[in-house]
Structure formats: structure tokens, C-alpha cells
Amino acid sequence: MRKRGLLLFALLLLLIVPLTAFAQAQADPADGGEISVGDSIDGELTTDEPAIAYTIEGEAGQSLTILLTAEAFDCYLTLLDEEDNEIAFNDDGAGNLDSLINVTLPTDGTYTIVAQSYSYRNGSSSPGTGDFTLSVDEVQVNQIEYSQTVEGRLTSSELQVRYVFTGTEGDVIIAEHYSEDYDSYLTLEFNGSEIAYNDDGAGNLDSRIGPFTLPSTGSYTLVVTSLSRADTGSYEVRLDRVEVQSIEIGEETTVEFTPSDSVLFFMVEAQLGDIISIEVDSEIDTSLSISDPSNYTVISDEDSGSGFNPEIIDFSLSQAGTYTVALRSVNGEAGEATITISRAELPSLNDGPQTISFSSSVFNRTLVFDAEAGTTYRLTLDVVRGDSASPSIDITQAGNSLGYTSTSRVERLSIDITPSDDGEVVLRFSEYSYTNISIEVTLEEVGE
């Protein structure tokens, strides 16, 4: 009986220990006193005080940068309002496991900053300990509104610029960052946390976030910087609230451009491997682009179709999700345009050699073939019209890269590939000689 009682006691201890550790992780932080804007405070996290809270007085619209750095542990920062609601948090925003919160305060009042380790935040029984430095600085922010374009310059003393705007839950926005001097980078923050970012979504090393649906009503911040975080130069930022139409593959719709709506957006749900063609018919000059579910522009066109209308033919989608089609009035003209999205079937090399043609307005073509895992295939390209070609070939299977090659001024080119899986292989050809060129592509098995 005593042995059984000891066993029950031991089991109870096993149950109690995790609950105790969890309760400890949720304990109130130690009181670190007050901190003011412009202050930098050194402190120490210990096993007895694994989190320390500091109070700060703030004003509505005040923009703060809160930085927590430490060498001994992975930092974690939280910011609470007067009702102890968590309004911002960050883990590694400053890099090197340090934490950074950029926030625009919503109201006047007393806020609480909690310095802790990442492990303590996540309920670990072994919270991070050691010395840390906490600093708070006020930062200058600029205002931007819907339908506004602003110009500025990144300098060695100001390598990022912040723009604040007020958004309403459900607003669909487009934010763009253009520069001819550097590779642009754009971030969208809400309550001090990054909720969207983009590098080259607008093409030509320019950035675009959106169409993006705002999750809540409140103050949002666009952070303008360079991809390297070190380059300088002039830039332009534009913010728009847009209407997005849903369009299905196989559907045709007519839309109207107005002086205030020179860019129209369409959302298309697609599956991995879908092959689509998009055609536009309009009396005004338009351009067309497709962005993938990660907001990256994967293909664009302006004059490839009949009557110098844009068209994208036989384009294979490399992932499932929501794609964004952007149709622009190039010169801001008003007028109507009819856009048609259809499902296409790509020419297959399993049916024999295929001839693909390029011109001053046609730069991309796509072929496919069904492959067997472990079999080596040889692709051979022969120029049958024109003196030479400068093709690039992107080879994928189920969205995964099998290879890429690019060459200049060749009359003949052979490539061997060995897929590791069964299934369709997609060959995307690009040729930017801006001349009339035709290439015959053949496929042969050369062994296993």
C-alpha cells in the first residue's frame, strides 16, 4: 500500500512540475520603473526576474522606436497599453536575435514595455538570462494618404523613411516604391509588427505591396528603404485604395478606365500547373502583368497581341493560390477594355519537335513534356529563322527548379536533364533579341 502511495505521489509531482513552470512563465514581470523617450537603460534578466516591465508616457500620434539588445539571450519585446492589452511585439526585428518595435501610439497614456527572452515568452522552464540594454527614441514620420504620391531621398544619415496612414478594416491597398538609384524595398507595419513586405513586385527592382486587405482599422506604417539597407538615392512612393474584381479562368469581362482609375486589378484562383492565356482588346494603350501569390510579378506584356494590345499566351502557373492580374492604361487615358482569361494547353514535345517563334514584341514561349524519373533527356534547339538566338531556358517540375541556362548568339544548343520524379516538365523560353527568330526544339531520351 505504501509503495502504491509513493507511486501516486510521484505521478502527482510529474503533473505539478510542468504546471508550476507554466505558471512561472506567466508571472507578472518585475517592476523596472519608468523610462522616457531618449533614454537608454541597462538591466539584467535573472531566474528570479526573467521579465522586467518599464512604464513610459506617450502621446497619440507619437512614433517610437523601442530597441532591446543582449549578447547572452534571444530578446523579445512587448508593448502594452493602459488596459494591459498587447498592442505590439517583436522577436528578431533588429537582427542578431535583438528586438525592435516601431510603433505610432494610438492614444495619450501610460504604456508598458516588457523586456524578456524569447524562451521565457514561450513558456520555457529555462528562461534566458543576462545583461541587456533597452532604449526608446522618437522618430520622425511622414503622412501619406490614399491616392497620394510622395517623393523623397534616402541618405547616409537616413537610410529608411517611414510614412503613416490611417486605414479601415477591409480596405484593399496598393503601395509602390520606385527608385532609379537603388534596389527598392518596402515594408508594411501595423502596431509595430511587419505584416507585408516586397522587393521586386513592381518589376525593374521596384517594390509593390498589394493588392493587400487591411486586417483592422488603425494606423499603418510604410517603411521605405533599399534592399541592402545601405544604398542611397531618390525615390517615389504611391499609396492607393483599390477595387479588386474576381475573375475566373474561362471568363471575359469589359472594364472602364477613368482619370482616377488608370490601373485595374483582378484576382484569379489557380492550381499548380494551370496554364492560362490572357488577351486584351482596347482602343487605348494598355499593359498587362501577373503577380503570383507571393506578390512577385512573374510575367508582363504591353504590345504582343493584335493591334498592339497586350497578351500573355500559354503561361504555366508554378504554384496554387490567388494570382493578381494588373491591367494599366499606359498613358492614363480613359476608355474601355475587354480582358479574357482562358485555360490553355501547352505544346508537348512528346508529340514531336515544336517550333517556337519570337519577335520585337513576343519574348516568352513555353513547352512541356512528360518525364520518367531517372531518365536523361536531351533538349536540342536549332535556329530555323534568323542568324542566331540568345535564349534563356527555365526548367521546372511541380514548381521545383530542374535547371536554368542562358546563352548568347548561338545557332544550336543542347541540354541534358535528368528529372528525379515522374511528371510534367515545363520549359519556359525567353528571347530578347527583338528580332524575328524561330527555334525548333526537339527531345530525345539518351539513357537512364
C-alpha angles and dihedrals in degrees: 000000000000091000090052091049091052090051092052090048091052091050090051089052090053089053095045097050097063091044090050091049091049092049090050090053089055095047119126112271121250117265110256095177126230131335125192133207107276094027127125116197129191117212144155134235114214136177088261093046107030092158130034126195126210126189124219133182114233141180130221110268093017112138117215137184112208116192129189118186132177138159098204102054146020106266129227127186132194131181121206131191126223091280091053091250112150106239100169139013138172141185113183103358093129094049127238090067090298123131130235130183121189109188142163108215114237098206144009113270151086115309129191125223115199118201114199143135125270090240093054091047089056096049100258117166087221105056120191116262136188144083121323142176123223121192135176124198134173114235131201114245131185128220123238128179136199114285091019129127119198131187128211146144135246112221135184088259094045110037093164133035125200127213122192126204136169117241136184125225109268096024111141110216141186117202119185133187119194131183135163091195104057146007102276128224128191131192131187117209133188122188090350095306127109111243101168139010140174141189113182104001094126093050129241091064090302124129134236131178114195169285074259125168114223110234098208144011113263148073118330129189130213112204113205118199142129123271090245091046085224108069122100137204147100123313144178125217126193130187124193137172106219142188114235122202124206115229128179130218105265094032131119123201137175119221136181130228118212131183088263096042109051094145123053125191132207129190117217124188111214142170130229109279096019110148115210140179123202122197129184128199116192141138090223128070110267139171131207135208139171124213121195126229089275090059094250118139104239100177140001139179141181114177110013097108133074115294088019090289118146121258137171113204130198097347116174116216113225099203142024121254143068116332123195121221114198119198115190135191096225097209097029092256121161119236147099130290132185116214123193125190115192137174112249136196115223121226109259126219087211085075091056137271116345128206118217122190133205133188143169088292104028114072107152135059133166134208132177141198136184112246136196119221114260096014117124115225128193120213115199123192120197123183106229098170123036131023098273143339138225103208131176118202125198112192120197140165122196089346094306122117118248094177148313132220136176129185140166136232100355130152095196134019133179128193129184120208132176114198115209093210139047116251147069119333117205121211116197113193124196125186122177104178089115090222135104106276132161124194127193112215121199132183129207136169112240101179147296 
